[in-house]
mmCIF file of C-alpha atoms and ligand atoms in Angstrom:
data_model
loop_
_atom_site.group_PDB
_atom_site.id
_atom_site.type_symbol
_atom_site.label_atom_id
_atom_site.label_comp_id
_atom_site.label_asym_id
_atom_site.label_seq_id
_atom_site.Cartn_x
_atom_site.Cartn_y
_atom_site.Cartn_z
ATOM 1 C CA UNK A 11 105.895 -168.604 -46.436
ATOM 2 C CA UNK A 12 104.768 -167.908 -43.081
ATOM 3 C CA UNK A 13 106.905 -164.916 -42.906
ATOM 4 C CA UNK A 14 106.341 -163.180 -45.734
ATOM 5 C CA UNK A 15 104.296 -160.642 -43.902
ATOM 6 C CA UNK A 16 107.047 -160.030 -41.624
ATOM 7 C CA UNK A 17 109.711 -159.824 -44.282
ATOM 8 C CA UNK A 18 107.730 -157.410 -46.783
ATOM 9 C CA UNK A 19 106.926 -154.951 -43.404
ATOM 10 C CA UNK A 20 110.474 -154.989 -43.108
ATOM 11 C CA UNK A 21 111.506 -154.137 -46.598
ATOM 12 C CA UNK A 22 108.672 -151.510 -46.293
ATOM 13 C CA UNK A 23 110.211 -149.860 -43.125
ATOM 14 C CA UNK A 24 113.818 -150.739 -44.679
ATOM 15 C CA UNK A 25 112.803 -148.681 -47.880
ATOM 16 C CA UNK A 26 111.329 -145.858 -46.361
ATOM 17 C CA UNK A 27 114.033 -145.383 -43.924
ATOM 18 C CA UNK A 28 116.617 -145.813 -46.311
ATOM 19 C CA UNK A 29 115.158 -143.180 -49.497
ATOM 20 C CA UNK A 30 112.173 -141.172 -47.136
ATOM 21 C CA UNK A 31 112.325 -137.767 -46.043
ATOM 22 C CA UNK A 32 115.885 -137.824 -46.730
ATOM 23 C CA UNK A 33 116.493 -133.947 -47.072
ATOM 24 C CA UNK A 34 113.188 -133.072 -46.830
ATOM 25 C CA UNK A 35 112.940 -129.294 -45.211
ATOM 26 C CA UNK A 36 110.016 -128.964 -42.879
ATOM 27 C CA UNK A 37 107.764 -125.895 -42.630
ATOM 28 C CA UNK A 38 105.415 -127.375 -40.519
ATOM 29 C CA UNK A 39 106.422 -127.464 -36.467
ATOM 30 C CA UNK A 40 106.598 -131.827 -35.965
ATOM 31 C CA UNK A 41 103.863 -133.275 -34.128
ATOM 32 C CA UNK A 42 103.960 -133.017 -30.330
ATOM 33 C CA UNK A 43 103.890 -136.687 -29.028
ATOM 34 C CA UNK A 44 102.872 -134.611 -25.488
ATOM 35 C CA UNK A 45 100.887 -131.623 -26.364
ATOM 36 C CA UNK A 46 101.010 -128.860 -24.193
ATOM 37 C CA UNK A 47 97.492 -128.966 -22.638
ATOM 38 C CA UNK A 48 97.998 -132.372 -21.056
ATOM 39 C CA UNK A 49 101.827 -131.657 -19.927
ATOM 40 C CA UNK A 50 102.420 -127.984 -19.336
ATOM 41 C CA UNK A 51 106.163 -127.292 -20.038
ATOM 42 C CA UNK A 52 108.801 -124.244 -21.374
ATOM 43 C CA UNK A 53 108.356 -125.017 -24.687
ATOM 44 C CA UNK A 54 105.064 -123.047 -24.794
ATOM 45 C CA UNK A 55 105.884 -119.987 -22.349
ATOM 46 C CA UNK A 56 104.970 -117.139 -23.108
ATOM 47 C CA UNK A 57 107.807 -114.583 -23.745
ATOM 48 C CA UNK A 58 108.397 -111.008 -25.480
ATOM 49 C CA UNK A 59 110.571 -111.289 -28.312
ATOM 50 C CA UNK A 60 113.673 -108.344 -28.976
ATOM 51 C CA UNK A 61 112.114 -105.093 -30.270
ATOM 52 C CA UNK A 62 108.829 -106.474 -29.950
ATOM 53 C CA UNK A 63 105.672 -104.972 -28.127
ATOM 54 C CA UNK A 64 104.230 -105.624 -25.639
ATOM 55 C CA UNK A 65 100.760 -104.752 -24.100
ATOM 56 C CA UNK A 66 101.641 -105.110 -20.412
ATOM 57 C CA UNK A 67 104.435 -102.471 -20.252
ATOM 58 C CA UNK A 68 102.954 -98.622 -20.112
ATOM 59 C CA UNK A 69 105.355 -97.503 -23.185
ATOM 60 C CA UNK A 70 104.167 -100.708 -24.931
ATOM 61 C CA UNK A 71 108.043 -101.719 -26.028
ATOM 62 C CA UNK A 72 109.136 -105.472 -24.740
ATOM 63 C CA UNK A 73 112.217 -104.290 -24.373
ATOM 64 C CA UNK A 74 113.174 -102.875 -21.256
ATOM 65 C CA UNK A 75 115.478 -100.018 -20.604
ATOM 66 C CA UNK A 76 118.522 -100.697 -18.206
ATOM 67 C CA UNK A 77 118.628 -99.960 -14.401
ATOM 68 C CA UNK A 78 120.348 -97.328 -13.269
ATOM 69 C CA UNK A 79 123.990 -97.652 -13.276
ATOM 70 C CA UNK A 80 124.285 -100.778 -14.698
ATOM 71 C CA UNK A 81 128.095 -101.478 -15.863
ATOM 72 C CA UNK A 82 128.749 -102.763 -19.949
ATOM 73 C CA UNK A 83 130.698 -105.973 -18.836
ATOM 74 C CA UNK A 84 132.896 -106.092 -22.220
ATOM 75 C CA UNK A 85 135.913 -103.888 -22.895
ATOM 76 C CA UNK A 86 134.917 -101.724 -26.197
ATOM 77 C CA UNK A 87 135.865 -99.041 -28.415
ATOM 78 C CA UNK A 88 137.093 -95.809 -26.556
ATOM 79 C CA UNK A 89 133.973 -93.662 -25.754
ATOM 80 C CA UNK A 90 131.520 -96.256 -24.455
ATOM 81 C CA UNK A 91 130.643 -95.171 -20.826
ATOM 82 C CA UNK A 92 132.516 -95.649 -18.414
ATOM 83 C CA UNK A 93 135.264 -97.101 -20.686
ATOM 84 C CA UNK A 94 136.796 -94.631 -22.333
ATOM 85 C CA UNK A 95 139.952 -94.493 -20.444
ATOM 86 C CA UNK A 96 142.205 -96.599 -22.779
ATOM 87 C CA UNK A 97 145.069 -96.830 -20.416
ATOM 88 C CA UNK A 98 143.347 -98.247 -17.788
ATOM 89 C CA UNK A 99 140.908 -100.699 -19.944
ATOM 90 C CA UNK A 100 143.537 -101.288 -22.795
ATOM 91 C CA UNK A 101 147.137 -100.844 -21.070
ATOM 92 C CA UNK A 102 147.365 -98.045 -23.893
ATOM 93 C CA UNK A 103 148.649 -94.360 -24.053
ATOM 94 C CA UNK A 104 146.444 -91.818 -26.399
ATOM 95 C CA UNK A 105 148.948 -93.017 -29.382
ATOM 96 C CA UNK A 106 148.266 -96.445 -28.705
ATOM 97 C CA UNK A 107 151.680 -97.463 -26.990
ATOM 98 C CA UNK A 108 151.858 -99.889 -23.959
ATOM 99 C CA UNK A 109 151.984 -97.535 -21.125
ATOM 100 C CA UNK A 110 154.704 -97.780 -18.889
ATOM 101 C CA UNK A 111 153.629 -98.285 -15.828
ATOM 102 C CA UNK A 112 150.069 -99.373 -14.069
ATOM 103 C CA UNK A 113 147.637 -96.358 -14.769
ATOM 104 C CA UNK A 114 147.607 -94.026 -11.743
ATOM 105 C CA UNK A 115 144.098 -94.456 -11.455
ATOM 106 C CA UNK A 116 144.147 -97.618 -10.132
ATOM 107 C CA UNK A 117 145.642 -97.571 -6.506
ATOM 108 C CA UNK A 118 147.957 -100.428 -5.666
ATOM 109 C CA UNK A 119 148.167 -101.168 -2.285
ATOM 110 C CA UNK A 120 148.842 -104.063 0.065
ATOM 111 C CA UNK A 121 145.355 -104.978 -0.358
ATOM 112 C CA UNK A 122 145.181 -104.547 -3.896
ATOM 113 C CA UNK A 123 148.292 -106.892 -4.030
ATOM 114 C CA UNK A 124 146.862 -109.678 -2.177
ATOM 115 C CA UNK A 125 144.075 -109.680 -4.372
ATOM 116 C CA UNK A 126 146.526 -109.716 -7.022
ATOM 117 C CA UNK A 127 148.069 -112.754 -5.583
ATOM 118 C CA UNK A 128 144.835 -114.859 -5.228
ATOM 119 C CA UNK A 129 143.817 -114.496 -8.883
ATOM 120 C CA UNK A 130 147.558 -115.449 -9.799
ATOM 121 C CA UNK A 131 147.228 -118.487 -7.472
ATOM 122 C CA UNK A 132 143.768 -119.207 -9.091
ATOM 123 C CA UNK A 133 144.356 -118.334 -12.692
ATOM 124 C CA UNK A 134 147.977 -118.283 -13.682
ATOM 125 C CA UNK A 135 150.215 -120.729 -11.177
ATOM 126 C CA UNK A 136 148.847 -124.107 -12.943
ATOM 127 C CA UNK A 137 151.142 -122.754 -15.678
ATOM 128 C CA UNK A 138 153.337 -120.053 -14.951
ATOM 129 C CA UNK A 139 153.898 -121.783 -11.294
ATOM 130 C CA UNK A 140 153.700 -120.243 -8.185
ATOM 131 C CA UNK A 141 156.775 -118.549 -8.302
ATOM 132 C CA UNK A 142 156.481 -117.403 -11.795
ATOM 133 C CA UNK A 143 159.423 -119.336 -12.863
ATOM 134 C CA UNK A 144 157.094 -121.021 -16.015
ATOM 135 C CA UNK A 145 157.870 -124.717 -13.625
ATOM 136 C CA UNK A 146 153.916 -124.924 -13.270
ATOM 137 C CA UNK A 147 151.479 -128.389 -13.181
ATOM 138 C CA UNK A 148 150.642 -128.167 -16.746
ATOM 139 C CA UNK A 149 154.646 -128.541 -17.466
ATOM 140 C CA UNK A 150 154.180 -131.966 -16.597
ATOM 141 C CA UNK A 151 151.348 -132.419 -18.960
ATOM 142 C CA UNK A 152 153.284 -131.540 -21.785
ATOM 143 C CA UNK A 153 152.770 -128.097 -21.694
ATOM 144 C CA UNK A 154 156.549 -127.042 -22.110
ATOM 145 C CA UNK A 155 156.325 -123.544 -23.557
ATOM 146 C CA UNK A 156 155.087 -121.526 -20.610
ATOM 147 C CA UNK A 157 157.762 -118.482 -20.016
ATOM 148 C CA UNK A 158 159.269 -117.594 -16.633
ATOM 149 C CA UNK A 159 158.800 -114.120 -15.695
ATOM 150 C CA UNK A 160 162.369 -114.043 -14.478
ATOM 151 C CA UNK A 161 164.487 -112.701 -17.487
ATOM 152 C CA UNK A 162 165.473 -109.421 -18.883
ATOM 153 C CA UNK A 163 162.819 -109.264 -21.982
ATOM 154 C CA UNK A 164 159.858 -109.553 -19.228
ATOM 155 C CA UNK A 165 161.428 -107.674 -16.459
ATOM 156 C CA UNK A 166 161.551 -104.764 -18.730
ATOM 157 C CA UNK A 167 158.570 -105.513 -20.487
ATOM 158 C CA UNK A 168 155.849 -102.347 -20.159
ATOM 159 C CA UNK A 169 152.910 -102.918 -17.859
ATOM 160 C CA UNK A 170 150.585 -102.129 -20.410
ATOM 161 C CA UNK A 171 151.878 -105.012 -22.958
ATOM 162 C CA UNK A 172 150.983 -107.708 -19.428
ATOM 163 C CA UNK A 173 147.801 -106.260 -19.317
ATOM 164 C CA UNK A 174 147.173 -107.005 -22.915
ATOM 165 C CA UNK A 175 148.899 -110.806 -22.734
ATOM 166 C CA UNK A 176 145.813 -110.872 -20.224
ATOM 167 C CA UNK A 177 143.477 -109.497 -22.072
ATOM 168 C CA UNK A 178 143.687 -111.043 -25.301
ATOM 169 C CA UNK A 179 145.890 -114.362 -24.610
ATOM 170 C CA UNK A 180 148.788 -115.271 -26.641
ATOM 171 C CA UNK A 181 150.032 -118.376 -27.937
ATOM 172 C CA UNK A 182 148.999 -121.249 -26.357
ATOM 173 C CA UNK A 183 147.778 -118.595 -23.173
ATOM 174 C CA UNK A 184 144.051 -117.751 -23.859
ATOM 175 C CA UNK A 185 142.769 -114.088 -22.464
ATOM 176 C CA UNK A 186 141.409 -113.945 -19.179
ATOM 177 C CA UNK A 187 139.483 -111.288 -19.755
ATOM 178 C CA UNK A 188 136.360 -113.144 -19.507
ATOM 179 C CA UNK A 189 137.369 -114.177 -16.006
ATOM 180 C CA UNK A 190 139.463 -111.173 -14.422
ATOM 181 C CA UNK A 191 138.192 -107.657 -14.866
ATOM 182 C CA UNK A 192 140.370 -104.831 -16.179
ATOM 183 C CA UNK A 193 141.088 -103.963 -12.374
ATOM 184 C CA UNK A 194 141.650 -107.659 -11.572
ATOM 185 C CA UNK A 195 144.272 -107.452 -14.765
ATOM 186 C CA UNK A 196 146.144 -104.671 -13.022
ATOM 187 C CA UNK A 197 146.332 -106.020 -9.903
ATOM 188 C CA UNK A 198 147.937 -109.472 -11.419
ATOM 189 C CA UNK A 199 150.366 -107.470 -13.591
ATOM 190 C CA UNK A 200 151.100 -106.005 -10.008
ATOM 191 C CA UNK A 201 151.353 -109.179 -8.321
ATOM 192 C CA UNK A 202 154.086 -110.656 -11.439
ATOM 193 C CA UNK A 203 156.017 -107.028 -10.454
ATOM 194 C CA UNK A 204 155.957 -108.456 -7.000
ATOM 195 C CA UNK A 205 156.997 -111.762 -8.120
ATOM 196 C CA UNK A 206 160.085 -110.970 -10.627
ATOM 197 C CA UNK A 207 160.856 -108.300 -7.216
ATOM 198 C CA UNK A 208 161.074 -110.930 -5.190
ATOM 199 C CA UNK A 209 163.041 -113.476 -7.333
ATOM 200 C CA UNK A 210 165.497 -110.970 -8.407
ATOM 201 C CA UNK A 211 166.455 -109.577 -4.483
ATOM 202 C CA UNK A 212 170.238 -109.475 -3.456
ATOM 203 C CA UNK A 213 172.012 -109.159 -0.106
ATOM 204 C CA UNK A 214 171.183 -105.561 0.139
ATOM 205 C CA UNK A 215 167.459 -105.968 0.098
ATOM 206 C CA UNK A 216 167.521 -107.661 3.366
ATOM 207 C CA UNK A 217 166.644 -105.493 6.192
ATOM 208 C CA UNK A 218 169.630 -104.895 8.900
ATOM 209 C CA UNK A 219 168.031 -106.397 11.509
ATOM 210 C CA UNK A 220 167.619 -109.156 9.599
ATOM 211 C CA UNK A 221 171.419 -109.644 8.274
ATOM 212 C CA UNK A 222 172.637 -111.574 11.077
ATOM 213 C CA UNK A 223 170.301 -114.548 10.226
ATOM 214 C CA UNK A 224 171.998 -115.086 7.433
ATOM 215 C CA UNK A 225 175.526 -114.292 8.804
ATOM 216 C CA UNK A 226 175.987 -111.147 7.492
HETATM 217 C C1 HEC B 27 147.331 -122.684 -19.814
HETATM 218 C C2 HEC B 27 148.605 -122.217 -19.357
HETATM 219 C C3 HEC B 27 148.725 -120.745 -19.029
HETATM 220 C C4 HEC B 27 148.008 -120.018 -18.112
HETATM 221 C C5 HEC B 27 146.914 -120.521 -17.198
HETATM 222 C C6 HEC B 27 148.536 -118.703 -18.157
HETATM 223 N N1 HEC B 27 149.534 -118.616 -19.069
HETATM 224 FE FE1 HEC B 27 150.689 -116.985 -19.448
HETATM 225 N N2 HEC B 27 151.606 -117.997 -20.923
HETATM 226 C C7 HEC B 27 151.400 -119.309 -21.259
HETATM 227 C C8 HEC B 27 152.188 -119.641 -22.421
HETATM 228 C C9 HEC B 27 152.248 -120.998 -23.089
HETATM 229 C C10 HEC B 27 152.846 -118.452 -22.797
HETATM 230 C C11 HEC B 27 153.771 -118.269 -24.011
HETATM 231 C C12 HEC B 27 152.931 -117.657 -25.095
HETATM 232 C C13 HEC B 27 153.745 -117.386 -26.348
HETATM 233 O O1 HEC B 27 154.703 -116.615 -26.257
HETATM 234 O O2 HEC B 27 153.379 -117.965 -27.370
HETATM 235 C C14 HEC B 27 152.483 -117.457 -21.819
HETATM 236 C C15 HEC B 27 152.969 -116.158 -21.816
HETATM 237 C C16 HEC B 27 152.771 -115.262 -20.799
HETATM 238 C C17 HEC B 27 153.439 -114.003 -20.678
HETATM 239 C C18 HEC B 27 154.522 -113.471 -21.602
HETATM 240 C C19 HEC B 27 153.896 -112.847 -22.794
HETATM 241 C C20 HEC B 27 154.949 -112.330 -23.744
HETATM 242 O O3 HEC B 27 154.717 -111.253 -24.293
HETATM 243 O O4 HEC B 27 155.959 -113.010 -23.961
HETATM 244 C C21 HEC B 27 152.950 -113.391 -19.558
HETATM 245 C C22 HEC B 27 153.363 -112.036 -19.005
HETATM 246 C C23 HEC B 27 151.965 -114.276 -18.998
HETATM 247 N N3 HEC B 27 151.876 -115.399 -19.774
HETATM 248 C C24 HEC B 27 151.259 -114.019 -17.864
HETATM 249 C C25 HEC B 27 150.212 -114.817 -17.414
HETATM 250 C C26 HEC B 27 149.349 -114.467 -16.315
HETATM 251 C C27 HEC B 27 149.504 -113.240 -15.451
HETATM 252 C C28 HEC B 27 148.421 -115.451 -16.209
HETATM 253 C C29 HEC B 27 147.241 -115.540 -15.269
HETATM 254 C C30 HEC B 27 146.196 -114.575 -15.510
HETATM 255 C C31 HEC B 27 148.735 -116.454 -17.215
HETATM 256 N N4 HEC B 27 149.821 -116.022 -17.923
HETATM 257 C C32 HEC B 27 148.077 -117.656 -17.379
HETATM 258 C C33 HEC B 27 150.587 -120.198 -20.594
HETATM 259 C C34 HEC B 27 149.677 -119.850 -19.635
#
């Protein structure tokens, strides 16, 4: 008998936590176990909300406008500023084709190709390998799908269409376009150019002063 006390707390507690509150919506905010004016934190800051006003600005809107020539960082329809040039920001012609080639207003040079190669080293060897032969890390992970760049269907594949595997993923290959900017995109396409180049030279690419190394 001596624990009856204990035993009908327990059913008490058992109950309530079994059938209370199950459910229940709350309008009220819950009770702060550390209110504010003892322990000061970011719950409480003060802060303008979207759209709202505000007294301490001079046109009384808590919204602010944007500095000068700040840059939208998403791709979007044609016509937003500074995007509206759908070849270079979608790999697309005005009739919504693949162009060809890399747009010509983005310069490829030897610089622009080394920064080509370091996002390809960064964001595309662990897969596609550092040749571009598909033999990558993730292969031996189970990742068996990836696609060397070395055959026909790629070689001949328009720039534009790379662009847009880079843009918007495919397959198992998410888009980068979160981590490489458009320009970043062209200069990776470039760099694969420079790759499937490279892996598809023949005797007569080798320089004559070079011939004789190889017994030529
Ligand atoms: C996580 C692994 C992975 C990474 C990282 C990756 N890819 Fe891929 N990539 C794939 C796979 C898998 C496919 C095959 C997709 C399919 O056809 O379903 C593919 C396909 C491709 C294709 C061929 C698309 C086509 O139309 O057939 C190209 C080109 C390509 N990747 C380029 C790149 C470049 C450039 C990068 C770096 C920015 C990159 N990939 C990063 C896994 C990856």
């Amino acid at each position: 008998m001596r624990n009856v006390y204990l035993v009908t707390a327990f059913l008490v507690v058992l109950t309530l936590s079994i059938l209370g509150l199950r459910g229940t919506l709350f309008v009220k905010a819950p009770m702060d176990v550390f209110p504010e004016w003892i322990f000061p934190g970011m719950k409480y800051q003060s802060k303008l909300k979207p759209q709202a006003q505000s007294k301490f600005f001079a046109d009384g809107r808590a919204d602010r406008p944007l500095p000068a020539g700040v840059v939208p960082a998403a791709y979007g329809p044609a016509g937003q500023p500074l995007r509206n040039d759908d070849a270079r920001y979608a790999g697309k012609d005005a009739d919504g084709d693949f162009v060809a080639r890399i747009p010509a207003a983005v310069k490829v040079d030897m610089q622009f190709l080394e920064h080509g190669r370091d996002r390809y080293v960064i964001y595309c060897a662990p897969c596609h390998g550092a040749l571009g032969d598909g033999q990558g890390i993730t292969k031996q992970y189970g990742m068996g799908a990836t696609p060397t760049f070395h055959d026909d269907r790629l070689r001949q594949m328009a720039d534009g269409e790379i662009f847009n595997t880079l843009t918007h993923g495919k397959g198992n290959m998410l888009s980068y376009a979160d981590k490489l900017t458009p320009d970043d995109r062209w200069a990776v396409v470039a760099y694969v150019r420079a790759l499937q180049r490279a892996q598809a030279g023949s005797v007569s690419d080798v320089p004559l002063v070079n011939k004789p190394e190889l017994g030529l």
